[in-house]
PDB file of C-alpha atoms and ligand atoms in Angstrom:
ATOM      1  CA  MET A   1      74.209  89.276  94.865  1.00 56.00           C
ATOM      2  CA  GLU A   2      72.848  85.754  95.341  1.00 54.00           C
ATOM      3  CA  LYS A   3      72.975  83.493  92.305  1.00 54.00           C
ATOM      4  CA  LEU A   4      69.845  82.231  90.664  1.00 50.00           C
ATOM      5  CA  THR A   5      68.948  78.762  91.690  1.00 50.00           C
ATOM      6  CA  GLY A   6      66.079  76.782  90.256  1.00 56.00           C
ATOM      7  CA  LEU A   7      63.227  78.396  88.416  1.00 69.00           C
ATOM      8  CA  LYS A   8      61.939  80.745  91.087  1.00 92.00           C
ATOM      9  CA  LYS A   9      62.016  84.373  90.113  1.00 98.00           C
ATOM     10  CA  ILE A  10      63.173  86.971  92.611  1.00 98.00           C
ATOM     11  CA  LYS A  11      60.263  88.939  94.007  1.00 98.00           C
ATOM     12  CA  THR A  12      60.858  92.542  93.040  1.00 98.00           C
ATOM     13  CA  ALA A  13      59.281  95.906  93.798  1.00 99.00           C
ATOM     14  CA  VAL A  14      59.633  98.817  91.399  1.00 99.00           C
ATOM     15  CA  PHE A  15      59.506 102.313  92.913  1.00 98.00           C
ATOM     16  CA  ILE A  16      58.292 105.149  90.690  1.00 98.00           C
ATOM     17  CA  SER A  17      57.243 108.794  90.834  1.00 97.00           C
ATOM     18  CA  GLY A  18      56.322 109.589  87.241  1.00 98.00           C
ATOM     19  CA  THR A  19      55.638 108.278  83.754  1.00 98.00           C
ATOM     20  CA  GLY A  20      56.877 104.776  84.413  1.00 98.00           C
ATOM     21  CA  SER A  21      58.325 103.911  81.005  1.00 98.00           C
ATOM     22  CA  ASN A  22      61.170 102.052  82.717  1.00 98.00           C
ATOM     23  CA  LEU A  23      58.618 100.331  84.962  1.00 99.00           C
ATOM     24  CA  LYS A  24      56.592  99.176  81.954  1.00 98.00           C
ATOM     25  CA  ASN A  25      59.720  97.889  80.290  1.00 98.00           C
ATOM     26  CA  ILE A  26      60.817  95.993  83.407  1.00 99.00           C
ATOM     27  CA  ILE A  27      57.364  94.444  83.888  1.00 98.00           C
ATOM     28  CA  LYS A  28      57.257  93.249  80.273  1.00 98.00           C
ATOM     29  CA  PHE A  29      60.730  91.764  80.615  1.00 98.00           C
ATOM     30  CA  SER A  30      59.863  90.107  83.939  1.00 98.00           C
ATOM     31  CA  LYS A  31      57.197  88.050  82.221  1.00 98.00           C
ATOM     32  CA  ILE A  32      59.572  86.297  79.848  1.00 97.00           C
ATOM     33  CA  LYS A  33      61.071  82.987  80.885  1.00 97.00           C
ATOM     34  CA  LYS A  34      64.702  84.088  81.070  1.00 96.00           C
ATOM     35  CA  SER A  35      63.946  86.987  83.439  1.00 98.00           C
ATOM     36  CA  PRO A  36      65.460  86.373  86.886  1.00 98.00           C
ATOM     37  CA  ILE A  37      62.889  88.663  88.517  1.00 98.00           C
ATOM     38  CA  SER A  38      59.141  88.953  88.818  1.00 98.00           C
ATOM     39  CA  VAL A  39      57.548  92.332  89.469  1.00 98.00           C
ATOM     40  CA  ASP A  40      55.194  91.813  92.396  1.00 98.00           C
ATOM     41  CA  LEU A  41      54.734  95.331  93.679  1.00 98.00           C
ATOM     42  CA  ILE A  42      54.761  98.916  92.442  1.00 98.00           C
ATOM     43  CA  VAL A  43      55.430 101.619  95.025  1.00 98.00           C
ATOM     44  CA  SER A  44      54.854 105.292  94.329  1.00 97.00           C
ATOM     45  CA  ASN A  45      55.304 108.339  96.514  1.00 96.00           C
ATOM     46  CA  THR A  46      52.526 110.133  94.646  1.00 96.00           C
ATOM     47  CA  ASN A  47      49.091 109.278  93.297  1.00 95.00           C
ATOM     48  CA  LYS A  48      49.906 111.540  90.341  1.00 96.00           C
ATOM     49  CA  ALA A  49      52.443 109.086  88.911  1.00 98.00           C
ATOM     50  CA  LYS A  50      51.180 108.160  85.433  1.00 98.00           C
ATOM     51  CA  GLY A  51      53.065 104.883  85.668  1.00 98.00           C
ATOM     52  CA  LEU A  52      50.585 103.636  88.257  1.00 98.00           C
ATOM     53  CA  SER A  53      48.289 102.736  85.359  1.00 98.00           C
ATOM     54  CA  PHE A  54      50.658  99.855  84.548  1.00 98.00           C
ATOM     55  CA  ALA A  55      49.628  98.182  87.788  1.00 98.00           C
ATOM     56  CA  ASP A  56      46.132  97.563  86.411  1.00 97.00           C
ATOM     57  CA  GLN A  57      47.342  96.916  82.887  1.00 98.00           C
ATOM     58  CA  PHE A  58      49.734  94.177  83.993  1.00 98.00           C
ATOM     59  CA  ASN A  59      47.889  93.053  87.095  1.00 98.00           C
ATOM     60  CA  VAL A  60      50.593  94.044  89.571  1.00 98.00           C
ATOM     61  CA  LYS A  61      49.848  95.218  93.125  1.00 98.00           C
ATOM     62  CA  LYS A  62      50.394  98.917  93.713  1.00 98.00           C
ATOM     63  CA  LYS A  63      50.726 101.021  96.804  1.00 97.00           C
ATOM     64  CA  ILE A  64      50.909 104.796  97.078  1.00 96.00           C
ATOM     65  CA  PHE A  65      52.709 106.380 100.008  1.00 95.00           C
ATOM     66  CA  ASP A  66      51.729 109.980  99.422  1.00 88.00           C
ATOM     67  CA  SER A  67      53.053 112.094 102.240  1.00 78.00           C
ATOM     68  CA  LYS A  68      55.147 115.197 102.641  1.00 76.00           C
ATOM     69  CA  ASN A  69      57.090 113.494 105.372  1.00 74.00           C
ATOM     70  CA  PHE A  70      58.404 110.559 103.391  1.00 75.00           C
ATOM     71  CA  LYS A  71      60.896 109.460 106.059  1.00 72.00           C
ATOM     72  CA  ASN A  72      58.057 108.666 108.478  1.00 81.00           C
ATOM     73  CA  ILE A  73      56.371 106.366 106.018  1.00 93.00           C
ATOM     74  CA  GLU A  74      59.449 104.356 105.101  1.00 95.00           C
ATOM     75  CA  LYS A  75      58.599 102.191 108.099  1.00 94.00           C
ATOM     76  CA  ASN A  76      55.280 101.302 106.472  1.00 95.00           C
ATOM     77  CA  ILE A  77      56.939 100.613 103.144  1.00 97.00           C
ATOM     78  CA  LEU A  78      59.374  98.245 104.857  1.00 98.00           C
ATOM     79  CA  LEU A  79      56.451  96.426 106.496  1.00 97.00           C
ATOM     80  CA  LEU A  80      54.722  96.043 103.140  1.00 98.00           C
ATOM     81  CA  LEU A  81      57.895  94.780 101.461  1.00 98.00           C
ATOM     82  CA  LYS A  82      58.234  92.173 104.193  1.00 98.00           C
ATOM     83  CA  LYS A  83      54.592  91.133 103.883  1.00 98.00           C
ATOM     84  CA  GLU A  84      54.962  90.743 100.117  1.00 98.00           C
ATOM     85  CA  LYS A  85      58.297  88.882 100.531  1.00 98.00           C
ATOM     86  CA  ILE A  86      60.068  91.384  98.293  1.00 98.00           C
ATOM     87  CA  LYS A  87      63.781  90.612  97.939  1.00 98.00           C
ATOM     88  CA  PHE A  88      64.911  93.159  95.361  1.00 98.00           C
ATOM     89  CA  ILE A  89      64.031  96.783  94.547  1.00 99.00           C
ATOM     90  CA  CYS A  90      64.376  98.669  91.270  1.00 99.00           C
ATOM     91  CA  LEU A  91      64.114 102.443  91.485  1.00 98.00           C
ATOM     92  CA  ALA A  92      62.775 103.693  88.163  1.00 98.00           C
ATOM     93  CA  GLY A  93      62.292 107.437  88.126  1.00 98.00           C
ATOM     94  CA  PHE A  94      61.707 107.446  91.884  1.00 98.00           C
ATOM     95  CA  MET A  95      62.322 111.006  93.006  1.00 96.00           C
ATOM     96  CA  LYS A  96      62.565 110.565  96.788  1.00 94.00           C
ATOM     97  CA  ILE A  97      65.775 109.930  98.651  1.00 94.00           C
ATOM     98  CA  LEU A  98      65.719 106.751 100.717  1.00 96.00           C
ATOM     99  CA  SER A  99      67.145 106.938 104.229  1.00 95.00           C
ATOM    100  CA  LYS A 100      70.321 105.172 105.347  1.00 96.00           C
ATOM    101  CA  HIS A 101      68.175 102.971 107.553  1.00 96.00           C
ATOM    102  CA  PHE A 102      66.010 101.862 104.634  1.00 97.00           C
ATOM    103  CA  ILE A 103      68.997 101.194 102.390  1.00 98.00           C
ATOM    104  CA  LYS A 104      70.676  99.131 105.115  1.00 97.00           C
ATOM    105  CA  LYS A 105      67.597  96.931 105.380  1.00 97.00           C
ATOM    106  CA  PHE A 106      67.988  96.090 101.678  1.00 98.00           C
ATOM    107  CA  ASP A 107      71.750  96.266 101.566  1.00 96.00           C
ATOM    108  CA  GLY A 108      72.988  95.557  98.034  1.00 97.00           C
ATOM    109  CA  LYS A 109      69.460  94.777  96.899  1.00 98.00           C
ATOM    110  CA  ILE A 110      68.367  98.188  95.598  1.00 98.00           C
ATOM    111  CA  ILE A 111      69.358  99.451  92.169  1.00 98.00           C
ATOM    112  CA  ASN A 112      68.616 102.720  90.411  1.00 98.00           C
ATOM    113  CA  ILE A 113      68.774 104.150  86.924  1.00 98.00           C
ATOM    114  CA  HIS A 114      70.161 107.633  86.567  1.00 98.00           C
ATOM    115  CA  PRO A 115      70.104 109.717  83.359  1.00 98.00           C
ATOM    116  CA  SER A 116      73.770 110.676  83.238  1.00 98.00           C
ATOM    117  CA  LEU A 117      77.224 109.192  82.998  1.00 98.00           C
ATOM    118  CA  LEU A 118      77.846 109.024  86.735  1.00 98.00           C
ATOM    119  CA  PRO A 119      79.801 110.280  88.599  1.00 98.00           C
ATOM    120  CA  LYS A 120      78.964 113.250  86.364  1.00 98.00           C
ATOM    121  CA  TYR A 121      75.707 115.067  87.092  1.00 98.00           C
ATOM    122  CA  LYS A 122      74.311 113.503  90.234  1.00 98.00           C
ATOM    123  CA  GLY A 123      70.871 114.838  91.147  1.00 97.00           C
ATOM    124  CA  LEU A 124      68.476 116.664  88.831  1.00 97.00           C
ATOM    125  CA  ASN A 125      68.480 118.342  85.379  1.00 98.00           C
ATOM    126  CA  THR A 126      71.225 116.092  84.081  1.00 98.00           C
ATOM    127  CA  HIS A 127      70.563 116.707  80.381  1.00 98.00           C
ATOM    128  CA  SER A 128      70.501 120.499  80.495  1.00 98.00           C
ATOM    129  CA  ARG A 129      73.677 120.465  82.591  1.00 98.00           C
ATOM    130  CA  ALA A 130      75.426 118.266  80.011  1.00 98.00           C
ATOM    131  CA  ILE A 131      74.301 120.551  77.169  1.00 98.00           C
ATOM    132  CA  ASN A 132      75.211 123.764  79.005  1.00 98.00           C
ATOM    133  CA  ASN A 133      78.663 122.355  79.683  1.00 98.00           C
ATOM    134  CA  LYS A 134      79.008 121.565  75.971  1.00 98.00           C
ATOM    135  CA  ASP A 135      79.670 117.899  76.714  1.00 98.00           C
ATOM    136  CA  LYS A 136      80.219 115.652  73.714  1.00 98.00           C
ATOM    137  CA  PHE A 137      78.572 112.673  75.387  1.00 98.00           C
ATOM    138  CA  ALA A 138      75.629 111.957  77.643  1.00 98.00           C
ATOM    139  CA  GLY A 139      74.183 108.665  78.807  1.00 98.00           C
ATOM    140  CA  CYS A 140      72.709 106.660  81.617  1.00 98.00           C
ATOM    141  CA  THR A 141      73.914 104.560  84.512  1.00 98.00           C
ATOM    142  CA  VAL A 142      72.469 101.687  86.509  1.00 98.00           C
ATOM    143  CA  HIS A 143      73.990 101.530  89.967  1.00 98.00           C
ATOM    144  CA  TYR A 144      73.495 100.066  93.413  1.00 98.00           C
ATOM    145  CA  VAL A 145      71.848 102.473  95.816  1.00 98.00           C
ATOM    146  CA  ALA A 146      74.111 103.652  98.619  1.00 97.00           C
ATOM    147  CA  ALA A 147      73.555 106.186 101.381  1.00 94.00           C
ATOM    148  CA  LYS A 148      75.203 108.961  99.353  1.00 95.00           C
ATOM    149  CA  LEU A 149      72.989 110.155  96.479  1.00 95.00           C
ATOM    150  CA  ASP A 150      73.794 108.605  93.065  1.00 95.00           C
ATOM    151  CA  SER A 151      77.107 107.312  94.392  1.00 96.00           C
ATOM    152  CA  GLY A 152      76.694 103.543  94.721  1.00 98.00           C
ATOM    153  CA  LYS A 153      78.720 101.007  92.756  1.00 98.00           C
ATOM    154  CA  ILE A 154      78.099 101.232  89.020  1.00 98.00           C
ATOM    155  CA  ILE A 155      76.658  98.122  87.374  1.00 98.00           C
ATOM    156  CA  LEU A 156      76.416  99.295  83.758  1.00 98.00           C
ATOM    157  CA  GLN A 157      76.644 102.499  81.808  1.00 98.00           C
ATOM    158  CA  LYS A 158      75.689 103.503  78.257  1.00 98.00           C
ATOM    159  CA  LYS A 159      77.248 106.453  76.495  1.00 98.00           C
ATOM    160  CA  ILE A 160      75.580 108.329  73.630  1.00 98.00           C
ATOM    161  CA  LYS A 161      76.693 111.244  71.471  1.00 98.00           C
ATOM    162  CA  ILE A 162      75.228 114.705  71.990  1.00 98.00           C
ATOM    163  CA  THR A 163      74.644 116.281  68.576  1.00 98.00           C
ATOM    164  CA  ALA A 164      74.647 119.989  67.715  1.00 97.00           C
ATOM    165  CA  SER A 165      70.867 119.953  67.293  1.00 97.00           C
ATOM    166  CA  ASP A 166      70.170 118.383  70.690  1.00 98.00           C
ATOM    167  CA  ASN A 167      68.284 120.218  73.405  1.00 98.00           C
ATOM    168  CA  SER A 168      67.530 118.777  76.814  1.00 98.00           C
ATOM    169  CA  ALA A 169      64.185 117.338  75.661  1.00 98.00           C
ATOM    170  CA  SER A 170      65.611 115.570  72.608  1.00 98.00           C
ATOM    171  CA  LEU A 171      68.531 114.305  74.648  1.00 98.00           C
ATOM    172  CA  ALA A 172      66.220 113.022  77.399  1.00 98.00           C
ATOM    173  CA  LYS A 173      64.259 111.098  74.775  1.00 98.00           C
ATOM    174  CA  LYS A 174      67.382 109.521  73.288  1.00 98.00           C
ATOM    175  CA  VAL A 175      68.794 108.630  76.700  1.00 98.00           C
ATOM    176  CA  LEU A 176      65.483 107.161  77.887  1.00 98.00           C
ATOM    177  CA  LYS A 177      65.488 104.788  74.927  1.00 98.00           C
ATOM    178  CA  GLN A 178      68.915 103.565  76.052  1.00 98.00           C
ATOM    179  CA  GLU A 179      67.789 103.389  79.686  1.00 98.00           C
ATOM    180  CA  HIS A 180      65.221 100.771  78.762  1.00 98.00           C
ATOM    181  CA  LYS A 181      67.899  98.490  77.307  1.00 98.00           C
ATOM    182  CA  LEU A 182      70.450  99.208  80.003  1.00 99.00           C
ATOM    183  CA  TYR A 183      68.127  98.476  82.928  1.00 99.00           C
ATOM    184  CA  LEU A 184      67.352  94.991  81.649  1.00 98.00           C
ATOM    185  CA  ALA A 185      71.004  94.277  80.869  1.00 98.00           C
ATOM    186  CA  ALA A 186      71.920  95.341  84.415  1.00 98.00           C
ATOM    187  CA  ILE A 187      69.315  93.019  85.947  1.00 98.00           C
ATOM    188  CA  MET A 188      70.613  90.148  83.852  1.00 98.00           C
ATOM    189  CA  LYS A 189      74.192  90.975  84.820  1.00 98.00           C
ATOM    190  CA  ILE A 190      73.390  91.007  88.539  1.00 98.00           C
ATOM    191  CA  PHE A 191      71.697  87.637  88.576  1.00 97.00           C
ATOM    192  CA  SER A 192      73.842  85.672  86.156  1.00 90.00           C
TER     193      SER A 192
HETATM  194  C1  LIG B 201      64.328 108.437  83.739  1.00 53.56           C
HETATM  195  O1  LIG B 201      65.011 109.196  82.793  1.00 53.56           O
HETATM  196  C2  LIG B 201      65.225 108.122  84.916  1.00 53.56           C
HETATM  197  O2  LIG B 201      66.566 107.906  84.570  1.00 53.56           O
HETATM  198  C3  LIG B 201      65.082 109.376  85.733  1.00 53.56           C
HETATM  199  O3  LIG B 201      63.713 109.702  85.629  1.00 53.56           O
HETATM  200  C4  LIG B 201      63.208 109.237  84.390  1.00 53.56           C
HETATM  201  C5  LIG B 201      61.992 108.395  84.662  1.00 53.56           C
HETATM  202  O4  LIG B 201      61.353 108.023  83.472  1.00 53.56           O
HETATM  203  N1  LIG B 201      65.513 109.167  87.087  1.00 53.56           N
HETATM  204  C6  LIG B 201      66.102 110.092  87.815  1.00 53.56           C
HETATM  205  O5  LIG B 201      66.316 111.210  87.414  1.00 53.56           O
HETATM  206  C7  LIG B 201      66.467 109.637  89.204  1.00 53.56           C
HETATM  207  N2  LIG B 201      67.397 110.544  89.789  1.00 53.56           N
HETATM  208  P1  LIG B 201      60.207 106.907  83.493  1.00 53.56           P
HETATM  209  O6  LIG B 201      59.240 107.306  84.618  1.00 53.56           O
HETATM  210  O7  LIG B 201      59.568 107.022  82.147  1.00 53.56           O
HETATM  211  O8  LIG B 201      60.851 105.585  83.738  1.00 53.56           O
END
């Protein structure tokens, strides 16, 4: 990843599909002086994403690409990213799989947060799988996005204990709290 030079922040797009708590956290961070990135665009694959409200709240451009055939609209997303001079992409609860072609266009410039200790539990329902398997630990991972799902190089990981009273909802809540810290630490690590 290129090193930070001067005071210019790296123009970043955050892709979401849902609540957007990671998005909100990244936007807030991006506004402080030491942040290497600015959030200039929010992309969602659905107009139902609650996190879209943060676009108005923080005055960030948003664009919804709501289509069943997501692959066909990647071309339009790429055009928009070019127009907005976006150089870096954070996936934050984005539930669509990007094509190889798309990933190649932003090679090494897309990162994702995943709610498990990768390589364990790629894909969905990570917390219930960890609980059903009687794992002692759960956690979250920030990684580069590669063509194979949830398999890119790991940037940072945070491990937390699963307690006897945990269910998937309580675990998700605990992990999400850690995700917020980990995502920012990963961004700082990449650009320092
Ligand atoms: C987060 O837990 C994130 O790790 C997960 O979705 C949630 C989004 O929360 N992402 C994935 O499962 C991606 N495979 P948020 O919308 O509040 O940031």
